[in-house]
Each structure stands twice: as C-alpha cells, then as structure tokens.
PDB file of C-alpha atoms in Angstrom:
ATOM      1  CA  MET A 539      -0.097   0.044   0.090  1.00 43.00           C
ATOM      2  CA  ALA A 540       1.265   3.415  -0.947  1.00 37.00           C
ATOM      3  CA  GLN A 541       2.241   5.558   2.101  1.00 36.00           C
ATOM      4  CA  PHE A 542       1.654   9.036   2.260  1.00 32.00           C
ATOM      5  CA  ASP A 543       3.015  11.870   4.959  1.00 42.00           C
ATOM      6  CA  GLY A 544       0.085  13.721   5.612  1.00 43.00           C
ATOM      7  CA  ASN A 545      -0.657  14.791   1.746  1.00 42.00           C
ATOM      8  CA  THR A 546      -2.405  12.977  -1.017  1.00 39.00           C
ATOM      9  CA  PRO A 547      -0.342  12.902  -4.259  1.00 39.00           C
ATOM     10  CA  ASP A 548      -1.898  16.099  -5.618  1.00 45.00           C
ATOM     11  CA  GLY A 549      -0.657  17.918  -2.441  1.00 45.00           C
ATOM     12  CA  SER A 550      -3.900  18.237  -0.705  1.00 43.00           C
ATOM     13  CA  PRO A 551      -4.294  17.036   2.972  1.00 49.00           C
ATOM     14  CA  ASP A 552      -5.766  13.602   3.537  1.00 50.00           C
ATOM     15  CA  GLY A 553      -8.804  12.623   5.402  1.00 47.00           C
ATOM     16  CA  GLU A 554      -7.065  12.076   8.856  1.00 47.00           C
ATOM     17  CA  THR A 555      -5.244  15.523   8.596  1.00 45.00           C
ATOM     18  CA  TYR A 556      -8.548  17.236   7.900  1.00 41.00           C
ATOM     19  CA  ALA A 557      -9.828  15.599  11.133  1.00 46.00           C
ATOM     20  CA  LYS A 558      -6.722  16.431  13.146  1.00 47.00           C
ATOM     21  CA  ALA A 559      -7.108  19.958  11.963  1.00 48.00           C
ATOM     22  CA  GLY A 560     -10.766  20.340  12.778  1.00 51.00           C
ATOM     23  CA  ARG A 561     -10.398  19.034  16.199  1.00 53.00           C
ATOM     24  CA  HIS A 562      -7.398  21.434  16.834  1.00 53.00           C
ATOM     25  CA  ARG A 563      -9.604  24.364  15.643  1.00 57.00           C
ATOM     26  CA  PHE A 564     -12.516  23.150  17.714  1.00 50.00           C
ATOM     27  CA  TRP A 565     -10.387  23.150  20.903  1.00 52.00           C
ATOM     28  CA  THR A 566      -8.702  26.409  20.188  1.00 56.00           C
ATOM     29  CA  ALA A 567     -12.281  27.942  19.697  1.00 54.00           C
ATOM     30  CA  LEU A 568     -13.459  26.284  22.864  1.00 48.00           C
ATOM     31  CA  MET A 569     -10.646  27.824  24.841  1.00 57.00           C
ATOM     32  CA  ALA A 570     -10.923  31.239  23.567  1.00 54.00           C
ATOM     33  CA  SER A 571     -14.550  31.259  24.337  1.00 54.00           C
ATOM     34  CA  ILE A 572     -13.740  30.196  27.837  1.00 50.00           C
ATOM     35  CA  GLY A 573     -11.084  32.884  28.188  1.00 53.00           C
ATOM     36  CA  ALA A 574     -13.605  35.524  26.936  1.00 49.00           C
ATOM     37  CA  PHE A 575     -16.347  34.348  29.323  1.00 46.00           C
ATOM     38  CA  CYS A 576     -13.861  34.389  32.272  1.00 46.00           C
ATOM     39  CA  ALA A 577     -12.668  37.780  31.267  1.00 45.00           C
ATOM     40  CA  VAL A 578     -16.170  39.203  31.250  1.00 40.00           C
ATOM     41  CA  VAL A 579     -17.345  37.384  34.478  1.00 41.00           C
ATOM     42  CA  ALA A 580     -13.876  39.208  36.218  1.00 43.00           C
ATOM     43  CA  TRP A 581     -15.007  42.585  34.690  1.00 40.00           C
ATOM     44  CA  LEU A 582     -18.465  42.458  36.172  1.00 43.00           C
ATOM     45  CA  TYR A 583     -17.252  41.358  39.255  1.00 43.00           C
ATOM     46  CA  ALA A 584     -14.682  44.117  39.611  1.00 44.00           C
ATOM     47  CA  LYS A 585     -17.246  46.487  38.265  1.00 45.00           C
ATOM     48  CA  GLU A 586     -19.846  45.664  41.094  1.00 45.00           C
ATOM     49  CA  LEU A 587     -17.100  45.897  43.940  1.00 43.00           C
ATOM     50  CA  GLY A 588     -15.884  49.106  42.643  1.00 42.00           C
ATOM     51  CA  ILE A 589     -12.503  47.829  42.110  1.00 39.00           C
ATOM     52  CA  SER A 590     -10.123  49.833  39.826  1.00 38.00           C
ATOM     53  CA  GLY A 591      -8.072  48.447  36.931  1.00 35.00           C
ATOM     54  CA  GLN A 592      -4.772  48.366  39.093  1.00 33.00           C
ATOM     55  CA  LYS A 593      -3.948  46.098  42.074  1.00 34.00           C
ATOM     56  CA  ALA A 594      -5.358  47.810  45.405  1.00 34.00           C
ATOM     57  CA  GLU A 595      -2.484  48.070  47.983  1.00 37.00           C
ATOM     58  CA  ILE A 596      -4.138  47.247  51.182  1.00 36.00           C
ATOM     59  CA  THR A 597      -2.263  47.031  54.497  1.00 40.00           C
ATOM     60  CA  GLY A 598      -3.311  47.197  58.056  1.00 39.00           C
ATOM     61  CA  VAL A 599      -6.578  45.473  57.299  1.00 42.00           C
ATOM     62  CA  GLY A 600      -6.730  42.029  58.729  1.00 43.00           C
ATOM     63  CA  VAL A 601     -10.327  41.049  59.561  1.00 43.00           C
ATOM     64  CA  TYR A 602      -9.778  37.422  58.997  1.00 42.00           C
ATOM     65  CA  GLY A 603      -6.096  35.918  58.371  1.00 53.00           C
ATOM     66  CA  GLY A 604      -5.417  35.328  54.618  1.00 64.00           C
ATOM     67  CA  GLU A 605      -8.957  36.468  53.606  1.00 72.00           C
ATOM     68  CA  ASN A 606      -9.506  38.414  50.613  1.00 84.00           C
ATOM     69  CA  ILE A 607     -10.219  42.084  51.082  1.00 88.00           C
ATOM     70  CA  PHE A 608     -11.553  44.090  48.564  1.00 89.00           C
ATOM     71  CA  PRO A 609     -11.507  48.094  47.995  1.00 90.00           C
ATOM     72  CA  VAL A 610     -15.156  49.594  47.242  1.00 91.00           C
ATOM     73  CA  GLY A 611     -15.450  53.118  46.359  1.00 91.00           C
ATOM     74  CA  PHE A 612     -18.422  55.086  47.951  1.00 93.00           C
ATOM     75  CA  ASP A 613     -19.013  58.791  47.629  1.00 90.00           C
ATOM     76  CA  GLY A 614     -15.543  59.597  46.915  1.00 89.00           C
ATOM     77  CA  GLU A 615     -13.962  57.239  49.732  1.00 90.00           C
ATOM     78  CA  THR A 616     -12.631  53.874  49.802  1.00 92.00           C
ATOM     79  CA  PHE A 617     -13.922  50.928  51.943  1.00 93.00           C
ATOM     80  CA  HIS A 618     -11.993  48.022  52.487  1.00 92.00           C
ATOM     81  CA  ILE A 619     -14.329  44.956  52.705  1.00 92.00           C
ATOM     82  CA  ALA A 620     -13.470  41.475  53.996  1.00 90.00           C
ATOM     83  CA  GLU A 621     -14.805  38.885  51.493  1.00 88.00           C
ATOM     84  CA  ARG A 622     -16.612  36.906  54.635  1.00 86.00           C
ATOM     85  CA  GLN A 623     -18.492  39.979  55.592  1.00 90.00           C
ATOM     86  CA  PHE A 624     -19.749  41.059  52.229  1.00 91.00           C
ATOM     87  CA  ILE A 625     -23.423  40.686  51.553  1.00 91.00           C
ATOM     88  CA  ASN A 626     -24.201  43.084  48.638  1.00 92.00           C
ATOM     89  CA  ILE A 627     -23.631  46.634  47.072  1.00 93.00           C
ATOM     90  CA  ALA A 628     -26.956  48.493  46.659  1.00 93.00           C
ATOM     91  CA  ARG A 629     -26.835  50.851  43.877  1.00 93.00           C
ATOM     92  CA  SER A 630     -29.120  53.486  42.386  1.00 91.00           C
ATOM     93  CA  ALA A 631     -30.826  53.720  39.013  1.00 92.00           C
ATOM     94  CA  GLN A 632     -27.691  55.637  37.957  1.00 89.00           C
ATOM     95  CA  SER A 633     -25.424  52.889  39.200  1.00 88.00           C
ATOM     96  CA  GLU A 634     -24.168  54.991  42.244  1.00 90.00           C
ATOM     97  CA  VAL A 635     -23.361  53.017  45.329  1.00 92.00           C
ATOM     98  CA  THR A 636     -26.264  53.879  47.825  1.00 93.00           C
ATOM     99  CA  SER A 637     -25.162  51.390  50.734  1.00 95.00           C
ATOM    100  CA  ILE A 638     -22.696  48.675  51.437  1.00 96.00           C
ATOM    101  CA  GLU A 639     -24.254  45.628  53.305  1.00 96.00           C
ATOM    102  CA  LEU A 640     -22.131  43.635  55.589  1.00 95.00           C
ATOM    103  CA  ALA A 641     -22.561  41.004  58.236  1.00 94.00           C
ATOM    104  CA  VAL A 642     -20.865  39.063  60.986  1.00 92.00           C
ATOM    105  CA  PRO A 643     -22.119  35.971  62.699  1.00 92.00           C
ATOM    106  CA  TRP A 644     -23.436  36.585  66.298  1.00 92.00           C
ATOM    107  CA  PRO A 645     -22.600  34.985  68.980  1.00 87.00           C
ATOM    108  CA  PRO A 646     -19.021  35.331  67.693  1.00 83.00           C
ATOM    109  CA  PRO A 647     -17.866  32.177  66.148  1.00 72.00           C
ATOM    110  CA  LYS A 648     -15.049  30.224  67.830  1.00 64.00           C
ATOM    111  CA  LEU A 649     -11.404  30.272  66.566  1.00 51.00           C
ATOM    112  CA  ALA A 650     -11.952  27.013  64.527  1.00 44.00           C
ATOM    113  CA  PHE A 651     -14.780  28.444  62.607  1.00 49.00           C
ATOM    114  CA  LEU A 652     -12.823  31.790  61.716  1.00 50.00           C
ATOM    115  CA  THR A 653     -10.669  29.588  59.510  1.00 48.00           C
ATOM    116  CA  SER A 654     -13.434  27.521  57.786  1.00 50.00           C
ATOM    117  CA  ASP A 655     -15.124  28.608  54.446  1.00 50.00           C
ATOM    118  CA  GLN A 656     -18.277  27.115  55.296  1.00 49.00           C
ATOM    119  CA  ARG A 657     -20.636  29.824  56.180  1.00 53.00           C
ATOM    120  CA  PRO A 658     -20.374  33.186  54.386  1.00 57.00           C
ATOM    121  CA  ALA A 659     -22.169  36.322  55.458  1.00 62.00           C
ATOM    122  CA  ARG A 660     -24.897  36.103  53.043  1.00 62.00           C
ATOM    123  CA  THR A 661     -25.969  32.663  54.519  1.00 70.00           C
ATOM    124  CA  LEU A 662     -26.368  33.859  57.847  1.00 75.00           C
ATOM    125  CA  SER A 663     -29.951  33.655  59.814  1.00 84.00           C
ATOM    126  CA  LEU A 664     -31.479  36.851  60.763  1.00 88.00           C
ATOM    127  CA  HIS A 665     -31.364  35.311  64.400  1.00 89.00           C
ATOM    128  CA  ASP A 666     -27.750  34.638  64.275  1.00 89.00           C
ATOM    129  CA  GLY A 667     -25.997  37.759  62.721  1.00 93.00           C
ATOM    130  CA  LEU A 668     -25.195  41.430  63.239  1.00 95.00           C
ATOM    131  CA  PHE A 669     -26.150  42.998  60.023  1.00 96.00           C
ATOM    132  CA  ILE A 670     -24.500  46.613  59.070  1.00 96.00           C
ATOM    133  CA  SER A 671     -25.474  48.876  56.435  1.00 96.00           C
ATOM    134  CA  ILE A 672     -23.032  51.308  55.558  1.00 96.00           C
ATOM    135  CA  GLN A 673     -25.056  54.426  54.228  1.00 95.00           C
ATOM    136  CA  ARG A 674     -24.746  58.301  53.282  1.00 92.00           C
ATOM    137  CA  ARG A 675     -25.948  60.319  56.294  1.00 89.00           C
ATOM    138  CA  THR A 676     -29.240  61.793  55.389  1.00 84.00           C
ATOM    139  CA  SER A 677     -30.443  63.280  58.600  1.00 79.00           C
ATOM    140  CA  SER A 678     -29.068  66.259  60.649  1.00 78.00           C
ATOM    141  CA  VAL A 679     -30.844  64.892  63.600  1.00 83.00           C
ATOM    142  CA  SER A 680     -28.422  63.087  66.060  1.00 79.00           C
ATOM    143  CA  ALA A 681     -29.263  59.961  68.266  1.00 79.00           C
ATOM    144  CA  GLU A 682     -29.356  62.105  71.389  1.00 81.00           C
ATOM    145  CA  GLU A 683     -31.768  64.625  69.915  1.00 87.00           C
ATOM    146  CA  ARG A 684     -34.072  61.611  68.942  1.00 87.00           C
ATOM    147  CA  ILE A 685     -33.904  60.289  72.364  1.00 87.00           C
ATOM    148  CA  LYS A 686     -34.599  63.554  74.152  1.00 88.00           C
ATOM    149  CA  GLY A 687     -36.904  65.464  71.651  1.00 90.00           C
ATOM    150  CA  ILE A 688     -38.864  62.917  69.442  1.00 92.00           C
ATOM    151  CA  TYR A 689     -39.051  59.397  71.058  1.00 94.00           C
ATOM    152  CA  PRO A 690     -40.775  60.936  74.271  1.00 94.00           C
ATOM    153  CA  ILE A 691     -43.621  62.312  72.425  1.00 95.00           C
ATOM    154  CA  TYR A 692     -44.664  58.569  71.962  1.00 96.00           C
ATOM    155  CA  TYR A 693     -43.757  57.072  75.291  1.00 96.00           C
ATOM    156  CA  ASP A 694     -46.374  54.943  76.976  1.00 94.00           C
ATOM    157  CA  GLY A 695     -45.058  55.705  80.554  1.00 91.00           C
ATOM    158  CA  ALA A 696     -42.177  55.869  82.641  1.00 93.00           C
ATOM    159  CA  ALA A 697     -38.987  53.820  81.636  1.00 93.00           C
ATOM    160  CA  ASP A 698     -37.833  50.726  83.427  1.00 93.00           C
ATOM    161  CA  THR A 699     -34.977  48.338  83.300  1.00 92.00           C
ATOM    162  CA  GLY A 700     -33.901  46.353  80.517  1.00 92.00           C
ATOM    163  CA  PRO A 701     -31.071  43.783  80.146  1.00 93.00           C
ATOM    164  CA  ALA A 702     -27.584  44.265  80.681  1.00 93.00           C
ATOM    165  CA  ASP A 703     -28.099  47.794  82.456  1.00 92.00           C
ATOM    166  CA  LEU A 704     -29.951  48.928  79.430  1.00 95.00           C
ATOM    167  CA  VAL A 705     -33.026  51.501  79.885  1.00 94.00           C
ATOM    168  CA  ARG A 706     -36.245  50.185  78.432  1.00 96.00           C
ATOM    169  CA  GLN A 707     -38.936  52.583  77.202  1.00 95.00           C
ATOM    170  CA  GLY A 708     -42.265  51.375  75.497  1.00 96.00           C
ATOM    171  CA  PHE A 709     -44.394  53.252  72.890  1.00 97.00           C
ATOM    172  CA  ARG A 710     -48.293  53.952  72.774  1.00 96.00           C
ATOM    173  CA  LYS A 711     -50.305  51.896  70.776  1.00 95.00           C
ATOM    174  CA  GLY A 712     -51.635  53.601  67.503  1.00 96.00           C
ATOM    175  CA  THR A 713     -48.351  55.509  67.089  1.00 96.00           C
ATOM    176  CA  VAL A 714     -45.806  55.077  64.596  1.00 94.00           C
ATOM    177  CA  TYR A 715     -43.647  52.866  67.030  1.00 95.00           C
ATOM    178  CA  GLU A 716     -46.494  50.631  67.907  1.00 94.00           C
ATOM    179  CA  ASP A 717     -44.936  47.200  68.835  1.00 95.00           C
ATOM    180  CA  GLN A 718     -41.686  48.459  69.641  1.00 96.00           C
ATOM    181  CA  GLU A 719     -39.533  49.323  72.387  1.00 96.00           C
ATOM    182  CA  LEU A 720     -36.626  51.550  72.811  1.00 96.00           C
ATOM    183  CA  TYR A 721     -33.356  50.639  74.728  1.00 96.00           C
ATOM    184  CA  VAL A 722     -30.714  52.991  75.645  1.00 94.00           C
ATOM    185  CA  GLY A 723     -27.458  52.482  76.939  1.00 90.00           C
ATOM    186  CA  ARG A 724     -23.995  53.741  77.140  1.00 75.00           C
ATOM    187  CA  SER A 725     -20.872  51.936  76.214  1.00 62.00           C
ATOM    188  CA  ASP A 726     -17.318  53.267  75.897  1.00 61.00           C
ATOM    189  CA  ALA A 727     -17.562  53.588  72.352  1.00 53.00           C
ATOM    190  CA  ALA A 728     -20.756  55.534  71.708  1.00 59.00           C
ATOM    191  CA  SER A 729     -24.055  56.272  73.426  1.00 74.00           C
ATOM    192  CA  ALA A 730     -26.271  53.299  72.059  1.00 89.00           C
ATOM    193  CA  HIS A 731     -29.987  53.135  71.425  1.00 93.00           C
ATOM    194  CA  TYR A 732     -32.084  50.314  69.621  1.00 96.00           C
ATOM    195  CA  LEU A 733     -35.844  50.236  68.464  1.00 96.00           C
ATOM    196  CA  CYS A 734     -36.645  46.674  68.947  1.00 97.00           C
ATOM    197  CA  PHE A 735     -39.722  44.906  67.765  1.00 97.00           C
ATOM    198  CA  LEU A 736     -41.541  42.966  70.532  1.00 95.00           C
ATOM    199  CA  ARG A 737     -42.143  39.732  68.900  1.00 93.00           C
ATOM    200  CA  ASP A 738     -40.979  37.231  65.760  1.00 93.00           C
ATOM    201  CA  GLU A 739     -43.673  37.545  63.300  1.00 89.00           C
ATOM    202  CA  HIS A 740     -44.365  35.304  60.168  1.00 83.00           C
ATOM    203  CA  LEU A 741     -41.130  35.869  58.054  1.00 81.00           C
ATOM    204  CA  ALA A 742     -40.264  38.945  60.279  1.00 88.00           C
ATOM    205  CA  PRO A 743     -37.906  38.313  63.110  1.00 93.00           C
ATOM    206  CA  ALA A 744     -37.843  40.618  66.094  1.00 96.00           C
ATOM    207  CA  LEU A 745     -34.814  42.609  65.305  1.00 97.00           C
ATOM    208  CA  CYS A 746     -33.252  45.622  67.012  1.00 97.00           C
ATOM    209  CA  ARG A 747     -32.139  48.530  64.929  1.00 97.00           C
ATOM    210  CA  GLY A 748     -29.371  51.014  65.743  1.00 95.00           C
ATOM    211  CA  GLU A 749     -27.102  53.449  64.093  1.00 92.00           C
ATOM    212  CA  ARG A 750     -23.731  55.164  64.579  1.00 91.00           C
ATOM    213  CA  ALA A 751     -22.052  57.802  62.690  1.00 88.00           C
ATOM    214  CA  SER A 752     -19.018  56.543  60.569  1.00 88.00           C
ATOM    215  CA  GLY A 753     -16.904  59.751  59.778  1.00 84.00           C
ATOM    216  CA  ASP A 754     -18.386  62.782  58.789  1.00 84.00           C
ATOM    217  CA  ARG A 755     -20.705  61.662  55.822  1.00 89.00           C
ATOM    218  CA  PHE A 756     -21.641  58.248  56.585  1.00 93.00           C
ATOM    219  CA  THR A 757     -24.070  56.219  59.100  1.00 93.00           C
ATOM    220  CA  ALA A 758     -23.759  52.677  60.175  1.00 95.00           C
ATOM    221  CA  VAL A 759     -27.125  51.255  60.473  1.00 95.00           C
ATOM    222  CA  TYR A 760     -27.113  47.961  62.287  1.00 97.00           C
ATOM    223  CA  ARG A 761     -29.378  45.254  63.249  1.00 97.00           C
ATOM    224  CA  PHE A 762     -29.573  42.036  65.527  1.00 97.00           C
ATOM    225  CA  HIS A 763     -32.161  39.797  66.866  1.00 97.00           C
ATOM    226  CA  ARG A 764     -33.604  41.029  70.378  1.00 96.00           C
ATOM    227  CA  SER A 765     -32.408  37.836  71.961  1.00 96.00           C
ATOM    228  CA  HIS A 766     -28.892  39.317  71.848  1.00 96.00           C
ATOM    229  CA  LEU A 767     -29.773  42.502  73.724  1.00 96.00           C
ATOM    230  CA  GLY A 768     -27.861  41.090  76.801  1.00 95.00           C
ATOM    231  CA  ASP A 769     -24.570  41.240  74.296  1.00 95.00           C
ATOM    232  CA  TRP A 770     -25.145  44.952  73.373  1.00 95.00           C
ATOM    233  CA  GLN A 771     -21.796  45.986  74.737  1.00 93.00           C
ATOM    234  CA  SER A 772     -19.858  43.401  72.839  1.00 94.00           C
ATOM    235  CA  ILE A 773     -22.029  44.126  69.729  1.00 95.00           C
ATOM    236  CA  GLU A 774     -21.001  47.853  70.165  1.00 93.00           C
ATOM    237  CA  ASP A 775     -17.254  46.820  70.534  1.00 93.00           C
ATOM    238  CA  THR A 776     -17.707  44.645  67.392  1.00 94.00           C
ATOM    239  CA  LEU A 777     -19.273  47.314  65.340  1.00 95.00           C
ATOM    240  CA  THR A 778     -16.482  49.625  66.611  1.00 93.00           C
ATOM    241  CA  ASP A 779     -13.717  47.033  65.148  1.00 93.00           C
ATOM    242  CA  VAL A 780     -15.606  46.688  61.861  1.00 94.00           C
ATOM    243  CA  LEU A 781     -15.637  50.284  61.290  1.00 94.00           C
ATOM    244  CA  ALA A 782     -12.118  50.669  62.057  1.00 92.00           C
ATOM    245  CA  GLN A 783     -11.429  47.714  59.794  1.00 90.00           C
ATOM    246  CA  ILE A 784     -13.196  49.030  56.676  1.00 91.00           C
ATOM    247  CA  ARG A 785     -11.875  52.677  56.938  1.00 79.00           C
ATOM    248  CA  PRO A 786      -8.490  52.383  58.294  1.00 64.00           C
ATOM    249  CA  PRO A 787      -6.626  55.792  59.052  1.00 58.00           C
ATOM    250  CA  GLN A 788      -4.888  57.453  56.280  1.00 52.00           C
ATOM    251  CA  GLY A 789      -1.629  56.262  55.522  1.00 42.00           C
ATOM    252  CA  ASN A 790      -2.262  52.894  56.612  1.00 40.00           C
TER     253      ASN A 790
END
C-alpha cells in the first residue's frame, strides 16, 4: 500500500489530517470562548465591587487571616471590605453606590470557625447575625436629639430596666412606634440606642435597630435579633472594630 506523509499525491491533505485540523480548531475556539467568558465575569465582578484596574494595596486590614479584602469606592472614599463579611452593594438607577451591606456571625464564632469557608455572610440567619449597612448620612438629627426630643412624644409611661443595664421604654399603641421598644445604654464607644420589635412574626424576626456615625458623611445602621440584647456592649465593640477595619486611618 502506498504511504503518504499527510498529503495526497496532488498535495492536498488526506482525511485524517482534515480530522486532526478540525479537532485542533474546535479546541482552540473552545478555549478562546472560555477565556473571553472568564474575562467578562471578572470585569463584571470588579465593576460591582468598584475595584479599579490597578491592584489595590491594602495594609493594616486583617479581618480574618489570609482572607481576600476588596476596595469599594463609595462617595469619594474607599472602604476595605472583607470577603467573609460582604453581602451586597446597593446601587441607584444611575449605578451609584447607595449602601454597602455587611454581616458578621452573632454570637461570635469560635477560632476554629474563623478559618473555615463554610458559612459566608450571605447565608447567616437573621437570628444569628449582626447586619451592618453603611449609608450616606441623610439626617441632621442626632441620636441624642431623637432620644430627648422625638421619641418621648410617643412613650407609654415611665422607663424601666432592661437587660444588661439598658434602660427600656415602651411606646403607645396607635403611634408610629407601636409594637416596638426603645433600649438605651452607654458604652465606652458611644451612646447606644435600639428600636426593637416586641416579638417574632411570620417571616419577620424581632430585630433591634441601632445606628452610629461613621466619619463625617456616613452612618452605620445595624440590626440584630432582640434575643442578643444582653450582648449589646459586645455588639458595640464589634461594630467599632468593623468600622475601623473597613476605614483604616489615612496612610495605613
């Protein structure tokens, strides 16, 4: 039988060579498509996080050892967000960042859990997390002004004692704060106050809401289940740590 080294007598490729060339073109096209898809996904992810085209140099932010930390641009400032704490970035119709949503487990996990990859923030139960929303400050009324001048209009009587040295105040029925309670305390970090729902409802856990200034232009609105009111001082300390980590001092 005559032997040919890849070509027919007239110089054209034989059938086997055609097959090899076709398979080569197929795999080349497939790999190129996968590469293009990955590039698009990476671009969209970077756009969502507000990451610039250059590698961000982040030092002094160590939420969990070895965890990825992403720079997020918000209203002219950069927030350094730990991957484990990240839930979402809310945007306006004009694609401007309106809030950064974070969460940490509560009660705090043990050390062994900190090194695991099994429970990211977005999977936390509303009963078992401290949920933090970084927002632009939109009100000029301080927490102290609300406690002294706004909430008392709706009180249902005298204050009494709440858990862990908190002062509890109820609200009258038929007011905007019906079925809620106000708890006020003082920690080393800040004056704390929480509006808490009285009971769990279907699909609506009884959460407590607090807020604290973060710099001159931002407010941290945070929520946790009322069953954790006794931990309020530890919650305030944790919030202080988180706010320090996501906005380290200039030069760090």
